[in-house]
Every structure is written in structure tokens, then in C-alpha cells.
Amino acid sequence: MGQFTSKRDGLAPGEVRDGNLQLPPTIVVSDTDSSASEQQGSRMELRRSSVYSTIDLVPQLEHYASTLPNRQSRSRPSLEVLRRSFQESEADIEVPNTDSGVGSAPDGGNEESPAKGKGPVRFGWVTGVMVRCMLNIWGVILFLRLSWITSQAGILLTWLIVLMSVMVTSVTALSISAIATNGRVTSGGAYFMISRSLGPEIGGPIGVVFSFANALACALNAVGFAEVVRDLMQEFGVVMVDSINDVRIVGVITVTVLLLVSLAGMEWESKAQILFFIVILVSFANFLVGTFLPATQEKQAQGIFGYRSDILISNLMPDWRRPEDDFFQMFAIFFPSAIGILSGANISGDLKDPATAIPKGTLMAIFWTTISYIIIPVTVGSCVLRDASGNMSDFLPGNISDGCVGLGCNLGWNFTKCIQSQSCEYGLANNTKVLGQVSGLSYLITAGVFAASLSSALGFLVSAPKVFQCLCRDEIYPYIGFFAKGYGRNEEPLRAYVLCYLIAVAFILIAELNTIAALISNFFLCSYSLINFSCFYASITNSPGWRPSFHYYSKWTALFGAVVSVVLMIMFTWWAALTTFGIIFLLFGYVNYKKPQVNWGSSVQAGTYNMALSYSLSLSGVEDHVKNFRPQCLVLTGPPNQRPALVDFVGSFTKHISLMICGDIIMEHDRQTRPQDATDLLVKWMNRRKVRSFYTPFTADSLRVGARHLLQASGLGKLKPNTLVLGFKANWRDSSPESIEDYINTIYDTFDANYCLCILRMMDGLDVSDQLDFEVNQGFEPDESGENDDQQSPGRESADDISDGGDSEQNKTVFQNDQRKKTIDVYWIADDGGLTLLVPYLLTRRKRWHRSKIRVFIVGDEQNMEEGRNEMIALLKRFRLDFNNVTVMTDSERHPNAKNLGRFVDSVAPFRLHDEQQDGVSVQELRQSAPWKISDKEFEAFKLKSERKVRLNEIIRRNSQHAALVLVSLPVPHRDCTSALYMAWLDTLTCGLHCPAVLIRGNQQNVLTFYCQ
């Protein structure tokens, strides 16, 4: 447990006295930094307090370092600590630090921490990013394909191809730079950037595809190297098995050696890359020198004549040799050379400063490689003819050129025969080894080809495991956590190396990878598109957290890069693009379904907030219309896991339809004992139960005060509750009078606020808190209630168990069961605007209730029963409600059964004043001492109303014994009706039922209409 220590005696370090001027004391804290790359061993750091208090610290980096890898943050003093009394704070300045990473400071600061081992290898922007990107951008295309592309497309179109590729890669590099400088980038490269920007739903699929693409790219480059070696062996007459198996053997041996280099550690891998880089530079210089050397007669026979303007002019324009060859075909062949721009970003975890190294190294690599790709087409196109025979006998003596075809005639060579027969073996259009023939020493070009292919294969072999390791550590997909383990100082993903090696070997053994090559280009283009879109989306969300230190980007260029990448995917190979999209959507669907519990502060969250805010504001300017009415419910659940039936009932007709807010009124005396993480636990409980609701705790002195404030303040604009939902106070007879008064006054306040009201009564009560750690809100049902066990929830977990466990069968309620063909009985006693009909209709739209049949009961007289029934059926049809079963209750005004009436009288007996039986005491005095009690006059005045409710209950019990749900119009209380009498009415209406009962009342405004406008 770390602590702050203030030195009060003598001068503390950093304290200066100058007359009356005294700087605040410095607080010395031991800092043990676990990041060996930044500093080894422990150190003492001076932590200065502010001028306000000796424990109120000035701003410093360590308070914000919680997101840095392998580093623990120091916690600043909490508000509770800062608000302590002056005497308490000054008497005990040692402030507990909740972070275990900050140790207690010794007075003298002389204690030494154990020396740490050697730190991991970290690279700068040159060796870590620029060199790697240049090696992967160059590749074998520079030496073996660029000259052939020049012969087909011509110098001008080749430049256009190069510049278009550079445009895409440059825009992507700018987006990478912006994302990489918007906070600390750890390992994971493109996957890390996309997932932290767009969330796990997009990042997860890209992580899988990108890792796989890198493994395949390693196989492709290994096969490219093996083919060059095989051709070289065949020149010397060496064949191991046959041409195809020779490629397989050399390819497997090559990738095995590269694996061993990778397993030796990043330091050895980096040295190998530097060696390859030097070899390529030497071979490139060798080529440039060779272009200036005088062409021998042997070279001239091969079409090489040195710099000549006529050769340059002839090679400026395209010369398509095959019907399928066109500009985009050449573009598709060249573009894979651009996939190397992410090589530096992919090892971001091994860079000293990724935020600086990635932008600088990537952009510099693009610049220098672009120069090289611009130089080679113009140099080779100025020196070499498109067609040459290589035959020394084609030399023209003197000026004889009769019947000669082609530019070679002007240069003293007659290549007409091979041109006309299309059998030329040399020249730009026929020989991929032109660069070696032009160069000074051809074997240096061969060495360059070896270095380019091997460096690319090694780079991809290193990138794939690094990205995959980061993906595995995020635990987005199952069964891959085994590959997350790292070894050594650099946390090398040895297991992922082996996996990548096996994938590469498997595809090397296929030996025919043209189809896979198309997929690889599409995988990388898809990554580019999402990187650009990440930058664009983060920019347009206007999130305060989007503050990249790299400012040379534009959200519109990023969007352009994203669109162009998708277009190129389709234009290059449409079937590969569709395959890529299919794989991405499949992986996306899995992550979206599983919803991993990660919170990376993605721009998707910021975008969702912006849309919600924008739509909420736009709704505020729209007038309410009856066709758009939705029952937006404020549900007084208390802690939601205490009353799951109430939560499930409201969720059944609001999910995906309207607003639901679970209000939890916390009494002042319970606030101190409430767990600090109670809100988070309850929200997780609702999420696991798939309840789409907000949770709003509110501290108040009573249920009525809390409910009144929630009624006024809940919601935002049009997203504001219009219906209050309560649980029935089943134990009202045993409750204190104040508790009943509080409950009934809440109902009064609801109607006064022009809210609709629903009261749910379960056969066995709503509350299940006897098995939970939270206490019950006394405004509903005290702990001693005998009706607080829900039979639908026979066994329950504690609050902590509910928050940590999965969906539990023990917590299941009747509203989660399939109701099959049971009935929903609606007793529409009073016209409330239609809410009594709307709620059951919304219930039947749910899968569990859609087979239930709705029966409507109305009050009528026997003479006009059929007419009243037909009128109600017609009204329901005009409301477009498929309720055809309508029953007219003609006996609702009969006198109730004497036994039932007597039970009602007995239930209210404890709450009567019996003032007529008490002599010498006025009714006013009795009422003043017990305002909740019922006077004899009031009891007689409301006698007929009471009898009607008893009679209605008899009818409900007779007709709805087997119903799944009963809804009854709630009587609106009179202002002169006492709370006990009204509570007795509510109890009487719904007692004796074996299914959930809902007392419901609209606010007397239409919620149903049969008009279309």
C-alpha cells in the first residue's frame, strides 16, 4: 500500500524559505516502474503538492499512466480524502494509495530496489519502421516484374500505376500516422489500430484476416525465392526431383530457416533485415551503374543499347501483347508491392516510440521506394528494346535494312524474324531478368532478388504472429488463447510463430498460389480501407479523445482512401473481393453476437453518442402524435434484481419499442451501506437478462419524494417517461400507516403529473430480496412480509452471484415462459384513452405471447348487450386490433356475495375510526390523530363504490381463473378518499387470482386512433 509522506521538520527536498515566502512541501514517493524499457530499477521521485493543500498534488504524468503497458498508475487523493476536516488532514497527512504499484517512501530514500535484468530490445524509426517497410515494398516485383510491366503499359502508364499505388498507400500512411499518434500504441499493428478505433466487431475480423494474409504472404515470397533458386539450379543442370517439387523443397527449407531466425529473437531478425537492406541497395546501385556502361555486342543482341532517345520514345506508350492485358491488369500485378507499408506498424510493440517512429518511418519508406519505382521504368525503358532475339547472327552489316521491321533496324540489328513469329526470348516484353542483363554484375541482381524475397518473407513471418498474439490476448474469439503467451524480454509469440510457420508450409506445399495471391491483395486492401475509415470516422465524431499529434491528414482524404481501396478490391478480382467480404461478415457476425466484454473507447461509441444526441434534439422539435405514442415507462423496481417479475413484465412490451427506466429510490439511511459498485452490478444483471432499460438510482427521504423527483427529472426531451409502473404493496395490512400513505400519495402524484399508471400484482409477491444482499425499499414490501417469495423464482443467488454468473434458471419468471394459447383478459371498465388495450396488444407481438388470445370485457346492461358488444367489436376493428372476443358484463351492478363483502369489511376494519361509537370525541380530533383512517361517514359515502369493486372481483375470478394475464382498469382515486380505503379497493379488485394482474390507467388522452393523419 503506497502512501504520501510530507516532511514537516526542517526543509523537505524542493522546499525553499525566503522570508515569509515558503513553497509547498514536496511529497516523496517511491516509484517502482515495471517497464524496463523506459527505466531500470527503482527510483525516487519528488511529488509536489499544490498551494491548496499538502495532500492535493500538482498535475503529473503518473496519474494518467493507467493505460500504459506493463505499468501501474499512481492514484491521486480521492475527493473523500480531500474533503476531510482540516485538523484530520493535517494530523495525518499519510494518504492511502490504492495502487499497489506505488510503494511507501523511506525517509532518507536510500533503500535500493533489486537490479532488474536487461530490458527488451526496442527499435527506432529507421531500423524498426523505415527499413522494414522499404524491404517489403520493394520485394521481387522490383527486380522481376517492373520491367515487364513497363514493356506492356509503357513508361507513362507505368508511372501512373506507380503514382496511383502511392496515392493509396500515402493516404493510408497518413491515416496510420494520425491513429498511431492519438495515444500510446502497443503491439498488434493494424489490428490494434482498427480494433481500438472501430471496436472489436470490426477489429476482430480484421485481426484474423490480416494475420492469415501475412502468413500467406510469407508463403508467397518463400515460393518466389524458391522459383528463382530452381531456375538458377536448372541453368547449371541441377534438378532434385522435378520443377514443382524442387520449389516445394526449397520453399520449406527457406521458411524453416527464417523461422529459426525469428525464434532467435527480434535482435537477430533485425540484423538479418539490415543485411538484406544493404544487399538490395548494392544491387540497385549496380543496376544504375550498368545503364551507363557501353553495351557490348552480346548485350545489343539482347536488345540492350544504353540510353537512347529513340528507345525512350518507343517505350513511352503501351503495347498490349495479349487480349486480356490492360491497364488494370498491370495495376493488379504491380499493387501487391504496396502491401508492405504496415510492416513497421505491425511490430509497434517493439518500437521505442511508436507515435514518432510509425509516421516518420512509414512516410519516408514510401518516399524513397517511390523514387526507385519511378527511376527504374524510365532507365530500363531508355536502354532496352521490347523485342530482341539474342542471336548474334541478326547483326546487320553496313546500312542494309531492306525488309527489316522494328526499331532494331535503325540500331544495326534485324529482329524481324522473331518479332513476326512472336518467338523473341529477350527484350522488355519477353525476359523478366532484364535488370540483371543491364546491370554491371548480373549476380548482384540475383542477390538482390534473393534479399528482396527473403526479407519480405521474414517480415511477414514476424508480422503475422505479432498481430495474432495481440488478437489472442484480447480474447475476442474462443480457443485461440493458447497462442497469446509471450516468451523472453520481448514477449515473443513463439507459439504463434509455429502456427504461422505451419500455415506457410501448408501453402508452400500447394506450390500453385496464383489464386491465393489474389486473396492476399484483397485482404490487405480491406485492411487499408478500414484503417482509412477508422481515421475518417474518428474525425467526424468530434470526440474530445481524438487528438492526434500528427496533424497532416484530412478526414476527407481518409474517406477517399477507404472508398478507393474498396473499388480496387472489386476491380482487381471481384470474386476475391466477395470472398473477403464474406469472411469479414461471418467473423463480424460472431463477434456481434457474442459481444465481448471490452471497452476500448472506440470511435463507434462516440458516433453512437453523436447520433443519439442528434436524434434526441431533432425529436424535441416534433409535436407528439397519437400514432407515434409509445408507453415509455418509469419502473420503480428498487434494485432490479429484487423484483425480476416487474422488470420482465415491462420489458415484454417495451423492448425494441419504447423507453424503460428502472428507478431505484435509495433511502438516506441505506446510502452508506450500499456497495460502491452496486450500480455497475445491477446494470450488468439487466444486460445479462437482455433487458433494454436504463437504471437510475436516486437518494431520497421517502418513496414519495424520490418518485416525485424521478417523475419530474427522468428522461431527456421526448425520451421522457409517460407511464409509471409500480409493484403492488401486497402486505399493506401489516405495514405502518405512514408507509401506506407514502405509497398511495405516490399514485396521487402520478395522476397529478398527468402520467399513465400500471400496478403489477403477482400471486406470490414481487420481491425476492430475502435471498439477496440488498435491503428492500420499505415503501413497497418490508422484509417481514409473508408474500415476498415468488414461486417463479424458487432459488436465488446473492447480488454478487447474479452479477458474476450467467443466465440462471433460478431467476426465471412467468413473463419469460411461453404462454402458448392461454388468454389475456382485459377488463376495460373505464375509457382511459386506450392504454388498457395497447399494452396487451404490444405483449402479443412478443414470441412468448403471440399465440395468446385477448378477451375484452366491458360493462353493459342486459337489454342492449348485443348492441354494446357489436359497437365494441367495430371500435376494435377501427383500431386495427385483432380482438374479436368481446364479453359484456351485465351483472356488474348486482349486490356482491355477503361472504366476499364481509371479507372486504374485515380488511378495512383496522383502518376505521368508528367515530360514531366514541362519545365525547370529535371527528376532527380523531382524524387529526389518525389522518389515514376511514370515518364512518366516509365509509358509508363510498359504500356503493366498495360493493361494485367486490362484485367486479367476483366476475374476474369467475371468468379468468385460467388466464395468463389479467388487466383491469384502475379506478382513479378521489381527493377525499383515504389512503387505506383506496388501498383496500386495489387489493379487492385483484385478490384471489392465480395469474399476474395489472391495474392500469391511461391519462385520459388518446393513445389509439383509427385515423391515418
mmCIF file of N, CA, C and O in Angstrom, residues 413-446:
data_model
loop_
_atom_site.group_PDB
_atom_site.id
_atom_site.type_symbol
_atom_site.label_atom_id
_atom_site.label_comp_id
_atom_site.label_asym_id
_atom_site.label_seq_id
_atom_site.Cartn_x
_atom_site.Cartn_y
_atom_site.Cartn_z
ATOM 1 N N TRP A 413 20.431 -3.985 -86.038
ATOM 2 C CA TRP A 413 20.059 -5.368 -85.720
ATOM 3 C C TRP A 413 18.704 -5.673 -86.357
ATOM 4 O O TRP A 413 17.795 -4.847 -86.366
ATOM 5 N N ASN A 414 18.613 -6.872 -86.906
ATOM 6 C CA ASN A 414 17.393 -7.295 -87.573
ATOM 7 C C ASN A 414 16.698 -8.379 -86.744
ATOM 8 O O ASN A 414 17.057 -9.554 -86.804
ATOM 9 N N PHE A 415 15.698 -7.940 -85.932
ATOM 10 C CA PHE A 415 14.950 -8.890 -85.097
ATOM 11 C C PHE A 415 13.585 -9.207 -85.719
ATOM 12 O O PHE A 415 12.663 -9.620 -85.033
ATOM 13 N N THR A 416 13.502 -9.018 -87.058
ATOM 14 C CA THR A 416 12.204 -9.151 -87.730
ATOM 15 C C THR A 416 11.638 -10.557 -87.597
ATOM 16 O O THR A 416 10.437 -10.738 -87.330
ATOM 17 N N LYS A 417 12.477 -11.543 -87.749
ATOM 18 C CA LYS A 417 12.004 -12.921 -87.747
ATOM 19 C C LYS A 417 11.338 -13.286 -86.429
ATOM 20 O O LYS A 417 10.225 -13.838 -86.399
ATOM 21 N N CYS A 418 11.972 -12.978 -85.313
ATOM 22 C CA CYS A 418 11.390 -13.355 -84.011
ATOM 23 C C CYS A 418 10.193 -12.472 -83.668
ATOM 24 O O CYS A 418 9.260 -12.906 -82.987
ATOM 25 N N ILE A 419 10.224 -11.213 -84.171
ATOM 26 C CA ILE A 419 9.088 -10.319 -83.906
ATOM 27 C C ILE A 419 7.844 -10.830 -84.616
ATOM 28 O O ILE A 419 6.754 -10.895 -84.037
ATOM 29 N N GLN A 420 7.989 -11.185 -85.882
ATOM 30 C CA GLN A 420 6.842 -11.638 -86.652
ATOM 31 C C GLN A 420 6.329 -12.994 -86.176
ATOM 32 O O GLN A 420 5.136 -13.277 -86.221
ATOM 33 N N SER A 421 7.230 -13.821 -85.728
ATOM 34 C CA SER A 421 6.816 -15.149 -85.243
ATOM 35 C C SER A 421 6.507 -15.150 -83.748
ATOM 36 O O SER A 421 6.124 -16.185 -83.199
ATOM 37 N N GLN A 422 6.706 -13.982 -83.100
ATOM 38 C CA GLN A 422 6.472 -13.828 -81.655
ATOM 39 C C GLN A 422 7.249 -14.859 -80.844
ATOM 40 O O GLN A 422 6.748 -15.436 -79.890
ATOM 41 N N SER A 423 8.503 -15.060 -81.276
ATOM 42 C CA SER A 423 9.355 -16.042 -80.592
ATOM 43 C C SER A 423 10.575 -15.414 -79.947
ATOM 44 O O SER A 423 11.523 -16.114 -79.592
ATOM 45 N N CYS A 424 10.561 -14.073 -79.807
ATOM 46 C CA CYS A 424 11.707 -13.405 -79.195
ATOM 47 C C CYS A 424 11.833 -13.822 -77.734
ATOM 48 O O CYS A 424 10.847 -13.887 -76.994
ATOM 49 N N GLU A 425 13.050 -14.094 -77.334
ATOM 50 C CA GLU A 425 13.303 -14.524 -75.964
ATOM 51 C C GLU A 425 13.899 -13.433 -75.101
ATOM 52 O O GLU A 425 14.043 -13.615 -73.884
ATOM 53 N N TYR A 426 14.254 -12.311 -75.714
ATOM 54 C CA TYR A 426 14.886 -11.240 -74.963
ATOM 55 C C TYR A 426 14.117 -9.936 -75.219
ATOM 56 O O TYR A 426 13.229 -9.849 -76.075
ATOM 57 N N GLY A 427 14.490 -8.923 -74.450
ATOM 58 C CA GLY A 427 13.802 -7.645 -74.527
ATOM 59 C C GLY A 427 12.851 -7.467 -73.347
ATOM 60 O O GLY A 427 12.555 -8.403 -72.582
ATOM 61 N N LEU A 428 12.352 -6.243 -73.190
ATOM 62 C CA LEU A 428 11.494 -5.938 -72.051
ATOM 63 C C LEU A 428 10.254 -6.822 -72.001
ATOM 64 O O LEU A 428 9.820 -7.231 -70.914
ATOM 65 N N ALA A 429 9.668 -7.123 -73.149
ATOM 66 C CA ALA A 429 8.401 -7.838 -73.169
ATOM 67 C C ALA A 429 8.549 -9.336 -73.011
ATOM 68 O O ALA A 429 7.540 -10.029 -72.835
ATOM 69 N N ASN A 430 9.762 -9.863 -73.054
ATOM 70 C CA ASN A 430 9.929 -11.311 -73.106
ATOM 71 C C ASN A 430 10.800 -11.882 -72.002
ATOM 72 O O ASN A 430 10.733 -13.084 -71.740
ATOM 73 N N ASN A 431 11.583 -11.065 -71.357
ATOM 74 C CA ASN A 431 12.550 -11.563 -70.386
ATOM 75 C C ASN A 431 12.384 -10.802 -69.074
ATOM 76 O O ASN A 431 12.517 -9.582 -69.031
ATOM 77 N N THR A 432 12.095 -11.523 -68.013
ATOM 78 C CA THR A 432 11.916 -10.878 -66.706
ATOM 79 C C THR A 432 13.248 -10.575 -66.017
ATOM 80 O O THR A 432 13.264 -9.927 -64.969
ATOM 81 N N LYS A 433 14.358 -11.038 -66.612
ATOM 82 C CA LYS A 433 15.665 -10.822 -65.988
ATOM 83 C C LYS A 433 16.431 -9.683 -66.650
ATOM 84 O O LYS A 433 17.661 -9.660 -66.655
ATOM 85 N N VAL A 434 15.692 -8.727 -67.212
ATOM 86 C CA VAL A 434 16.328 -7.622 -67.932
ATOM 87 C C VAL A 434 17.230 -6.814 -67.011
ATOM 88 O O VAL A 434 18.319 -6.380 -67.409
ATOM 89 N N LEU A 435 16.803 -6.584 -65.761
ATOM 90 C CA LEU A 435 17.612 -5.760 -64.852
ATOM 91 C C LEU A 435 18.977 -6.382 -64.628
ATOM 92 O O LEU A 435 19.996 -5.667 -64.557
ATOM 93 N N GLY A 436 19.032 -7.715 -64.537
ATOM 94 C CA GLY A 436 20.315 -8.374 -64.365
ATOM 95 C C GLY A 436 21.192 -8.251 -65.600
ATOM 96 O O GLY A 436 22.425 -8.131 -65.502
ATOM 97 N N GLN A 437 20.566 -8.284 -66.794
ATOM 98 C CA GLN A 437 21.337 -8.160 -68.030
ATOM 99 C C GLN A 437 21.854 -6.739 -68.222
ATOM 100 O O GLN A 437 22.942 -6.535 -68.768
ATOM 101 N N VAL A 438 21.083 -5.733 -67.763
ATOM 102 C CA VAL A 438 21.518 -4.343 -67.923
ATOM 103 C C VAL A 438 22.605 -3.990 -66.923
ATOM 104 O O VAL A 438 23.514 -3.197 -67.215
ATOM 105 N N SER A 439 22.537 -4.565 -65.736
ATOM 106 C CA SER A 439 23.432 -4.176 -64.649
ATOM 107 C C SER A 439 24.878 -4.522 -64.959
ATOM 108 O O SER A 439 25.186 -5.294 -65.868
ATOM 109 N N GLY A 440 25.743 -3.961 -64.111
ATOM 110 C CA GLY A 440 27.165 -4.220 -64.293
ATOM 111 C C GLY A 440 27.515 -5.650 -63.976
ATOM 112 O O GLY A 440 28.227 -6.312 -64.728
ATOM 113 N N LEU A 441 27.027 -6.162 -62.840
ATOM 114 C CA LEU A 441 27.285 -7.530 -62.419
ATOM 115 C C LEU A 441 25.937 -8.210 -62.212
ATOM 116 O O LEU A 441 25.201 -7.874 -61.265
ATOM 117 N N SER A 442 25.611 -9.156 -63.044
ATOM 118 C CA SER A 442 24.271 -9.747 -63.014
ATOM 119 C C SER A 442 24.011 -10.524 -61.732
ATOM 120 O O SER A 442 22.869 -10.595 -61.255
ATOM 121 N N TYR A 443 25.063 -11.118 -61.156
ATOM 122 C CA TYR A 443 24.828 -11.925 -59.961
ATOM 123 C C TYR A 443 24.439 -11.054 -58.765
ATOM 124 O O TYR A 443 23.834 -11.524 -57.798
ATOM 125 N N LEU A 444 24.786 -9.739 -58.816
ATOM 126 C CA LEU A 444 24.341 -8.859 -57.739
ATOM 127 C C LEU A 444 22.833 -8.633 -57.811
ATOM 128 O O LEU A 444 22.165 -8.463 -56.788
ATOM 129 N N ILE A 445 22.286 -8.625 -59.035
ATOM 130 C CA ILE A 445 20.826 -8.524 -59.166
ATOM 131 C C ILE A 445 20.174 -9.795 -58.625
ATOM 132 O O ILE A 445 19.129 -9.743 -57.967
ATOM 133 N N THR A 446 20.800 -10.936 -58.905
ATOM 134 C CA THR A 446 20.276 -12.185 -58.339
ATOM 135 C C THR A 446 20.304 -12.133 -56.812
ATOM 136 O O THR A 446 19.346 -12.553 -56.144
#
